[in-house]
Coordinates of C-alpha atoms and ligand atoms in Angstrom, one line a residue:
M1 CA 109.9 -1.3 119.0
T2 CA 106.5 -0.2 117.9
Y3 CA 104.5 -1.5 114.9
E4 CA 101.0 -0.8 113.7
T5 CA 100.3 -4.5 113.4
V6 CA 102.0 -7.7 114.5
I7 CA 101.0 -10.9 112.8
L8 CA 101.8 -14.2 114.6
G9 CA 102.5 -16.9 112.0
A10 CA 104.0 -16.6 108.5
G11 CA 101.8 -19.2 107.0
A12 CA 99.3 -18.9 104.2
A13 CA 96.9 -16.6 106.1
G14 CA 99.5 -14.5 108.0
M15 CA 101.5 -13.7 104.8
M16 CA 98.3 -12.9 102.8
C17 CA 97.2 -10.6 105.6
A18 CA 100.5 -8.8 105.6
T19 CA 100.2 -8.2 101.8
R20 CA 97.2 -6.0 102.7
S21 CA 98.1 -4.5 106.1
G22 CA 101.4 -3.5 104.5
A23 CA 103.8 -0.9 106.0
G24 CA 104.0 -0.9 109.7
T25 CA 103.3 -4.7 109.8
L26 CA 105.7 -7.2 111.3
V27 CA 105.1 -11.0 110.7
I28 CA 106.7 -13.3 113.2
D29 CA 107.3 -17.1 112.9
H30 CA 109.4 -19.6 114.9
A31 CA 110.1 -21.6 111.7
K32 CA 113.3 -21.3 109.6
A33 CA 111.3 -20.4 106.5
P34 CA 107.9 -18.9 105.9
G35 CA 104.9 -21.0 104.5
E36 CA 106.3 -24.4 105.3
K37 CA 102.9 -26.1 104.9
I38 CA 102.5 -24.4 101.5
R39 CA 105.9 -25.8 100.5
I40 CA 104.9 -29.4 101.2
S41 CA 101.3 -29.1 100.2
G42 CA 99.8 -30.9 97.2
G43 CA 102.9 -33.2 96.9
G44 CA 105.1 -30.2 96.5
R45 CA 102.9 -28.6 93.9
C46 CA 100.4 -26.8 96.2
N47 CA 96.7 -27.2 95.5
F48 CA 96.4 -23.5 96.0
T49 CA 92.6 -23.1 95.4
N50 CA 89.6 -24.7 93.9
M51 CA 87.6 -23.4 91.0
Y52 CA 84.3 -24.5 92.7
A53 CA 85.1 -23.1 96.2
S54 CA 81.9 -21.9 97.8
P55 CA 80.7 -21.8 101.4
E56 CA 79.1 -25.3 101.1
N57 CA 82.6 -26.8 101.1
Y58 CA 83.4 -25.6 104.6
L59 CA 82.5 -27.0 108.1
S60 CA 81.9 -24.6 110.9
Q61 CA 79.5 -24.3 113.8
N62 CA 78.3 -21.2 111.9
P63 CA 78.2 -22.3 108.2
H64 CA 77.4 -18.7 107.2
F65 CA 80.5 -17.1 108.8
C66 CA 82.9 -17.7 105.8
K67 CA 80.5 -16.2 103.2
S68 CA 81.5 -12.6 103.5
A69 CA 85.3 -13.0 103.3
M70 CA 85.0 -15.7 100.6
A71 CA 82.8 -13.4 98.5
R72 CA 85.2 -10.5 98.8
Y73 CA 88.3 -12.5 97.9
T74 CA 87.5 -15.4 95.6
Q75 CA 89.4 -18.2 93.9
W76 CA 89.4 -16.0 90.8
D77 CA 91.2 -13.2 92.7
F78 CA 93.9 -15.6 93.8
I79 CA 94.2 -17.1 90.3
E80 CA 94.7 -13.5 89.0
L81 CA 97.5 -13.0 91.5
V82 CA 99.2 -16.3 90.5
D83 CA 98.9 -15.3 86.8
R84 CA 100.4 -11.9 87.5
H85 CA 103.4 -13.6 89.0
G86 CA 103.7 -15.8 85.9
I87 CA 103.2 -19.0 87.8
A88 CA 101.9 -21.8 85.5
W89 CA 99.1 -24.0 86.9
H90 CA 96.7 -26.7 85.8
E91 CA 93.5 -28.3 87.0
K92 CA 94.2 -31.8 88.3
T93 CA 90.6 -33.0 89.0
L94 CA 87.4 -31.7 90.6
G95 CA 88.4 -28.0 90.1
Q96 CA 91.7 -28.5 92.1
L97 CA 94.4 -26.1 90.8
F98 CA 98.1 -27.0 91.3
C99 CA 101.3 -25.3 90.2
D100 CA 102.9 -26.9 87.2
G101 CA 106.3 -26.3 88.8
S102 CA 106.7 -26.0 92.5
A103 CA 104.8 -24.9 95.6
K104 CA 107.8 -22.8 96.4
Q105 CA 106.6 -20.4 93.7
I106 CA 103.5 -19.6 95.8
V107 CA 105.7 -19.0 98.9
A108 CA 108.0 -16.8 96.9
M109 CA 105.0 -14.9 95.5
L110 CA 103.7 -14.2 98.9
V111 CA 107.0 -13.1 100.3
Q112 CA 107.5 -10.8 97.3
E113 CA 104.0 -9.3 97.8
M114 CA 104.6 -8.8 101.5
Q115 CA 107.9 -7.0 100.8
A116 CA 106.3 -4.8 98.1
A117 CA 103.6 -3.8 100.6
G118 CA 106.3 -2.8 103.1
A119 CA 105.7 -5.6 105.7
E120 CA 108.7 -7.0 107.7
L121 CA 109.2 -10.7 108.4
W122 CA 111.1 -12.1 111.4
L123 CA 111.8 -15.9 111.3
Q124 CA 113.2 -18.2 114.0
T125 CA 111.6 -15.9 116.5
S126 CA 109.9 -17.4 119.6
I127 CA 107.0 -15.7 121.2
T128 CA 107.5 -15.5 124.9
S129 CA 104.4 -13.6 126.0
V130 CA 101.6 -11.5 124.7
D131 CA 99.7 -9.0 126.8
R132 CA 97.1 -6.3 126.3
T133 CA 98.1 -2.7 127.0
A134 CA 96.2 0.6 127.0
E135 CA 97.4 1.2 123.4
G136 CA 97.1 -2.3 122.1
Y137 CA 99.4 -5.3 122.6
R138 CA 102.8 -6.0 124.0
I139 CA 104.6 -9.0 122.5
K140 CA 107.8 -10.3 124.0
V141 CA 109.9 -12.3 121.6
T142 CA 113.3 -14.0 121.5
R143 CA 115.4 -13.7 118.3
E144 CA 119.0 -14.6 117.9
G145 CA 119.3 -15.0 121.6
Q146 CA 118.0 -11.5 122.3
T147 CA 114.7 -10.7 124.0
T148 CA 112.8 -7.9 122.3
T149 CA 109.5 -6.2 123.4
L150 CA 107.2 -5.2 120.6
N151 CA 104.2 -2.9 120.9
A152 CA 101.5 -3.0 118.3
R153 CA 98.0 -1.5 117.9
N154 CA 96.8 -4.6 116.2
L155 CA 97.5 -8.3 116.8
V156 CA 96.6 -11.0 114.3
L157 CA 96.5 -14.7 115.4
A158 CA 97.6 -16.6 112.3
T159 CA 99.5 -19.6 113.8
G160 CA 97.2 -22.2 112.3
G161 CA 96.0 -25.4 113.9
K162 CA 97.5 -28.4 115.6
S163 CA 98.0 -30.7 112.6
I164 CA 101.5 -32.0 111.9
P165 CA 103.5 -30.8 114.9
K166 CA 106.7 -31.8 113.1
M167 CA 106.0 -29.0 110.6
G168 CA 105.9 -26.4 113.5
A169 CA 102.2 -26.6 114.4
T170 CA 101.5 -25.5 118.0
G171 CA 98.3 -24.7 119.8
L172 CA 99.5 -21.0 120.3
A173 CA 96.4 -19.4 118.7
Y174 CA 94.1 -21.4 121.0
D175 CA 96.2 -20.6 124.1
L176 CA 96.1 -16.9 123.2
A177 CA 92.4 -17.1 122.5
R178 CA 91.9 -18.6 126.0
Q179 CA 94.0 -15.9 127.5
F180 CA 91.9 -13.2 125.8
D181 CA 88.6 -15.0 126.7
L182 CA 87.7 -15.8 123.1
P183 CA 85.6 -18.9 123.1
L184 CA 86.8 -22.1 121.3
T185 CA 84.9 -24.9 119.7
D186 CA 86.2 -28.5 120.1
T187 CA 89.2 -29.2 118.0
R188 CA 90.0 -32.5 116.3
P189 CA 92.1 -33.9 113.5
A190 CA 90.4 -33.7 110.1
L191 CA 91.3 -34.8 106.5
V192 CA 93.0 -37.7 108.2
P193 CA 93.2 -41.5 107.4
F194 CA 91.2 -44.0 109.4
T195 CA 92.8 -46.8 111.4
F196 CA 91.4 -50.3 112.0
S197 CA 92.3 -52.7 114.7
E198 CA 94.1 -56.0 114.2
D199 CA 95.7 -55.2 110.9
R200 CA 92.3 -55.7 109.3
F201 CA 93.4 -54.5 105.8
K202 CA 97.1 -55.2 105.9
A203 CA 96.7 -57.8 103.1
L204 CA 95.2 -55.1 100.9
A205 CA 97.9 -52.4 101.5
G206 CA 98.4 -50.4 98.3
V207 CA 95.0 -51.4 96.7
A208 CA 93.2 -48.3 95.3
L209 CA 89.8 -48.0 93.7
P210 CA 87.1 -45.4 93.1
A211 CA 84.4 -45.7 95.9
R212 CA 81.6 -43.9 97.6
L213 CA 82.1 -43.4 101.3
S214 CA 79.1 -42.3 103.4
N215 CA 77.9 -41.8 106.9
D216 CA 74.5 -40.6 108.1
R217 CA 75.3 -37.0 107.2
T218 CA 77.2 -37.0 103.9
S219 CA 79.0 -39.0 101.2
F220 CA 82.0 -38.5 98.9
D221 CA 82.8 -40.2 95.6
E222 CA 86.6 -40.2 95.3
A223 CA 89.5 -42.7 95.4
L224 CA 89.8 -45.1 98.3
L225 CA 93.2 -46.5 99.3
F226 CA 93.9 -49.5 101.6
T227 CA 96.9 -49.0 103.8
H228 CA 98.8 -51.2 106.3
R229 CA 97.0 -49.4 109.1
G230 CA 93.6 -48.9 107.6
L231 CA 91.9 -46.7 105.0
S232 CA 93.1 -43.5 103.2
G233 CA 92.7 -41.7 99.9
P234 CA 90.6 -38.6 99.2
S235 CA 87.2 -40.2 99.9
V236 CA 88.4 -41.2 103.4
L237 CA 90.1 -37.9 104.2
Q238 CA 86.9 -36.1 103.2
L239 CA 84.6 -38.3 105.3
S240 CA 87.0 -38.1 108.3
S241 CA 85.9 -34.4 108.8
Y242 CA 82.4 -35.6 109.3
W243 CA 83.2 -38.7 111.4
R244 CA 83.1 -39.2 115.1
E245 CA 84.7 -42.0 117.2
G246 CA 82.7 -45.2 117.3
E247 CA 80.6 -44.3 114.2
Q248 CA 80.1 -46.8 111.4
I249 CA 80.8 -45.8 107.8
S250 CA 79.5 -47.4 104.6
V251 CA 81.6 -48.1 101.6
N252 CA 80.1 -48.5 98.1
L253 CA 82.8 -50.4 96.2
I254 CA 81.1 -50.1 92.8
P255 CA 79.4 -46.7 92.9
E256 CA 79.0 -46.0 89.2
T257 CA 76.6 -48.9 88.2
P258 CA 73.7 -50.6 90.0
V259 CA 75.5 -53.9 90.9
F260 CA 72.4 -56.1 90.8
D261 CA 71.5 -55.1 87.2
L262 CA 75.1 -55.6 86.2
L263 CA 75.5 -59.1 87.7
R264 CA 72.0 -60.2 86.5
S265 CA 72.7 -59.3 82.9
Q266 CA 76.1 -61.0 83.0
R267 CA 74.4 -64.1 84.4
Q268 CA 72.3 -64.1 81.3
E269 CA 75.2 -63.4 78.9
A270 CA 78.0 -65.4 80.5
G271 CA 76.5 -67.7 83.1
R272 CA 79.5 -70.1 83.1
K273 CA 81.8 -67.4 84.3
A274 CA 83.0 -67.7 87.9
L275 CA 81.4 -65.0 90.2
T276 CA 84.9 -63.9 91.3
T277 CA 86.1 -63.5 87.6
E278 CA 83.1 -61.3 86.9
L279 CA 83.8 -59.2 90.0
A280 CA 87.4 -58.8 89.1
R281 CA 86.3 -56.9 86.0
H282 CA 84.9 -54.2 88.3
L283 CA 87.2 -54.4 91.4
P284 CA 90.9 -55.0 92.0
G285 CA 91.7 -58.7 92.0
R286 CA 93.3 -58.6 95.4
L287 CA 90.2 -57.0 96.8
V288 CA 88.0 -59.8 95.3
D289 CA 90.3 -62.4 96.9
F290 CA 90.1 -60.6 100.2
L291 CA 86.3 -60.4 100.1
A292 CA 85.7 -63.9 98.8
P293 CA 85.5 -65.6 102.3
E294 CA 83.6 -62.7 104.0
F295 CA 81.1 -62.3 101.1
D296 CA 80.8 -66.0 100.2
L297 CA 81.9 -65.5 96.6
N298 CA 81.6 -69.0 95.3
G299 CA 80.4 -70.7 92.1
R300 CA 79.5 -69.6 88.7
L301 CA 77.2 -66.7 87.9
A302 CA 74.6 -69.2 86.7
D303 CA 74.5 -70.7 90.2
Q304 CA 73.4 -67.4 91.8
S305 CA 69.7 -66.9 92.5
D306 CA 68.2 -63.4 92.2
A307 CA 68.1 -63.3 95.9
A308 CA 71.8 -64.2 96.2
L309 CA 72.7 -61.6 93.6
R310 CA 70.6 -59.0 95.4
N311 CA 72.2 -59.8 98.7
L312 CA 75.7 -59.6 97.2
S313 CA 75.0 -56.3 95.5
D314 CA 73.7 -54.9 98.7
R315 CA 76.9 -55.9 100.5
L316 CA 79.1 -54.5 97.8
E317 CA 77.2 -51.2 97.7
N318 CA 77.0 -50.9 101.5
W319 CA 80.0 -52.5 103.2
P320 CA 79.7 -51.4 106.8
L321 CA 83.0 -50.6 108.5
T322 CA 83.8 -49.1 111.9
P323 CA 87.2 -47.4 112.1
S324 CA 88.9 -47.9 115.4
G325 CA 90.3 -44.3 115.2
S326 CA 92.2 -41.9 113.0
E327 CA 95.9 -41.3 112.4
G328 CA 95.5 -38.1 114.5
Y329 CA 97.4 -34.8 114.3
R330 CA 100.5 -36.6 113.2
T331 CA 99.2 -36.8 109.6
A332 CA 96.0 -34.8 109.6
E333 CA 95.9 -32.1 107.0
V334 CA 93.9 -29.7 109.1
T335 CA 92.4 -29.1 112.5
L336 CA 88.6 -29.1 112.7
G337 CA 87.2 -26.4 115.0
G338 CA 89.1 -23.6 116.7
I339 CA 88.4 -20.0 117.6
D340 CA 84.6 -19.7 117.8
T341 CA 83.3 -17.6 114.9
D342 CA 80.7 -16.1 117.2
A343 CA 83.5 -14.1 118.7
L344 CA 84.6 -12.6 115.4
S345 CA 83.3 -10.1 112.8
S346 CA 82.8 -12.1 109.6
K347 CA 83.7 -8.9 107.6
T348 CA 87.0 -8.1 109.3
M349 CA 87.9 -11.2 111.4
E350 CA 88.4 -8.8 114.4
S351 CA 87.2 -9.8 117.8
K352 CA 83.8 -8.4 118.6
T353 CA 84.9 -7.6 122.2
I354 CA 88.6 -6.9 122.0
P355 CA 89.6 -4.1 119.7
G356 CA 92.6 -4.7 117.5
L357 CA 92.6 -8.5 118.0
Y358 CA 92.1 -10.6 114.8
A359 CA 92.1 -14.3 114.1
I360 CA 92.5 -15.8 110.6
G361 CA 93.2 -19.0 108.7
E362 CA 93.0 -22.5 110.2
A363 CA 93.0 -21.2 113.8
V364 CA 89.4 -20.2 113.3
D365 CA 86.5 -22.7 113.3
V366 CA 86.3 -22.8 109.5
T367 CA 87.5 -26.0 107.9
G368 CA 87.5 -26.7 104.2
W369 CA 87.2 -30.0 102.3
L370 CA 90.2 -31.5 100.7
G371 CA 91.1 -29.9 97.3
G372 CA 92.4 -26.4 97.8
Y373 CA 89.6 -25.2 99.9
N374 CA 91.7 -24.6 103.0
F375 CA 94.2 -22.4 101.3
Q376 CA 91.3 -20.4 99.8
W377 CA 90.0 -19.8 103.3
A378 CA 93.5 -18.8 104.4
W379 CA 93.7 -16.3 101.5
A380 CA 90.2 -14.9 102.0
S381 CA 90.4 -14.5 105.8
G382 CA 93.9 -13.0 105.5
V383 CA 92.7 -10.4 103.0
A384 CA 89.6 -9.6 105.1
A385 CA 91.7 -8.9 108.2
G386 CA 94.6 -7.2 106.3
S387 CA 92.2 -4.9 104.4
A388 CA 90.4 -3.9 107.5
I389 CA 93.5 -3.0 109.5
Ligands
FDA1 P1 99.8 -22.4 108.6 O1 99.9 -23.7 109.3 O2 100.0 -22.3 107.2 O3 100.7 -21.3 109.2 C1 100.9 -21.1 110.6 C2 102.3 -20.6 110.8 O4 102.4 -20.3 112.2 C3 103.4 -21.5 110.5 O5 104.3 -20.9 109.7 C4 104.0 -21.9 111.9 O6 105.4 -22.1 111.8 C5 103.7 -20.7 112.7 N1 103.6 -21.0 114.1 C6 102.8 -22.0 114.7 N2 103.0 -21.9 116.0 C7 103.9 -20.9 116.3 C8 104.4 -20.4 117.5 N3 104.1 -21.0 118.7 N4 105.3 -19.4 117.4 C9 105.6 -18.9 116.2 N5 105.1 -19.3 115.0 C10 104.2 -20.3 115.1 N6 95.3 -27.0 101.9 C11 95.0 -26.8 100.6 O7 94.1 -26.0 100.4 N7 95.6 -27.4 99.6 C12 96.6 -28.3 99.8 O8 97.2 -28.8 98.8 C13 96.9 -28.6 101.1 N8 97.9 -29.6 101.4 C14 98.3 -29.8 102.6 C15 99.3 -30.8 102.9 C16 99.7 -31.1 104.2 C17 100.7 -32.1 104.4 C18 99.1 -30.3 105.2 C19 99.6 -30.6 106.6 C20 98.1 -29.4 105.0 C21 97.7 -29.1 103.7 N9 96.7 -28.2 103.5 C22 96.3 -27.9 102.2 C23 96.1 -27.4 104.5 C24 96.8 -26.0 104.6 O9 98.2 -26.2 104.6 C25 96.3 -25.2 105.8 O10 94.9 -25.2 105.9 C26 96.9 -23.8 105.7 O11 98.3 -23.8 105.7 C27 96.4 -23.0 106.9 O12 97.0 -21.7 106.8 P2 97.4 -20.9 108.2 O13 98.1 -19.7 107.7 O14 96.2 -20.7 109.0 O15 98.3 -21.9 109.0

């Protein structure tokens, strides 16, 4: 069977690409349903884009690479598509847009758009081998127990990253990149909770608060959540993309107000108050109990010297912690790194050396922050490739 274009992967990027490459396109996926990660994303409501998406929200060895595709297919273009399909949405926080109803609406929208464009979709199809031919590519697949050979002029790698193997993630895009001599950057789990040894925060499991998490390179002000195994919540997931094994991070537990000024003025106004009582006005009580022995939280406010208050505020604003690791690909939302952008055209996502070979979405070394940025990259890179084909 001959197609103009075969797209490997019916995820966010692959489906979006097919809406543009249209007739003569076949999209192949081994899963039972297309867009499984879309379906489970955003707690079932899909954080489908971010109003503030811009190239600064992406990590890549070449931070300029995403600019062209992102400028030509913006968050406003995707919002227009969602509106056209009558899908109601709302902003949750920080520009993050979610469906009012269900993430399944986004999957249905993409399937409908693919069909309208004339693309075909084969599910539950395993990819056995991919080879280059004089005319393009030969893809051997198995479907309903039958082996079929497909020929295509263009091949699009859209099988995503390695995160959440249970959801059907495989390293196929990386394996094929290696086969075709496309360079890869190191891959690692990102947007992932931190783990700590010896059940360090077990007593705090479930405690959440707004915090500022930092390392030498960056910082994020968002919610922090203590878990049985360590730290999670948006601020942690964000920082995890910038963290390397063995590195220390710093937690500011009261980021909104200078803690020293706050405690000093309270010492004047309510000196008889216990230090822990005052701190419990700004921090969850369980966290204050947990910190009391480590931070020496004894006595009344009036008992604290300026030096003691300064020391305490420094510790609350810069609590140094060293994660023992991360939860890994089992729970990571994305894979950092991937197919080296040096090998691809930033306008079309086509290989610079191998005609007709494209790579899009998470498989490429472009990784967004938490908050709808990764889908926006999937849409934009999918449109870039699909329009060029
Ligand atoms: P994607 O993973 O979507 O698609 C790849 C497709 O290839 C899959 O359908 C898979 O079955 C198929 N495939 C893989 N290997 C194959 C093989 N060997 N043979 C055949 N098919 C194969 N982002 C965001 O912006 N907002 C959000 O709310 C969320 N939420 C979220 C929640 C969770 C739990 C996760 C894990 C991830 C998110 N993300 C997110 C990230 C987002 O899901 C991700 O970045 C995009 O889905 C990437 O799109 P791709 O099309 O590149 O890969």
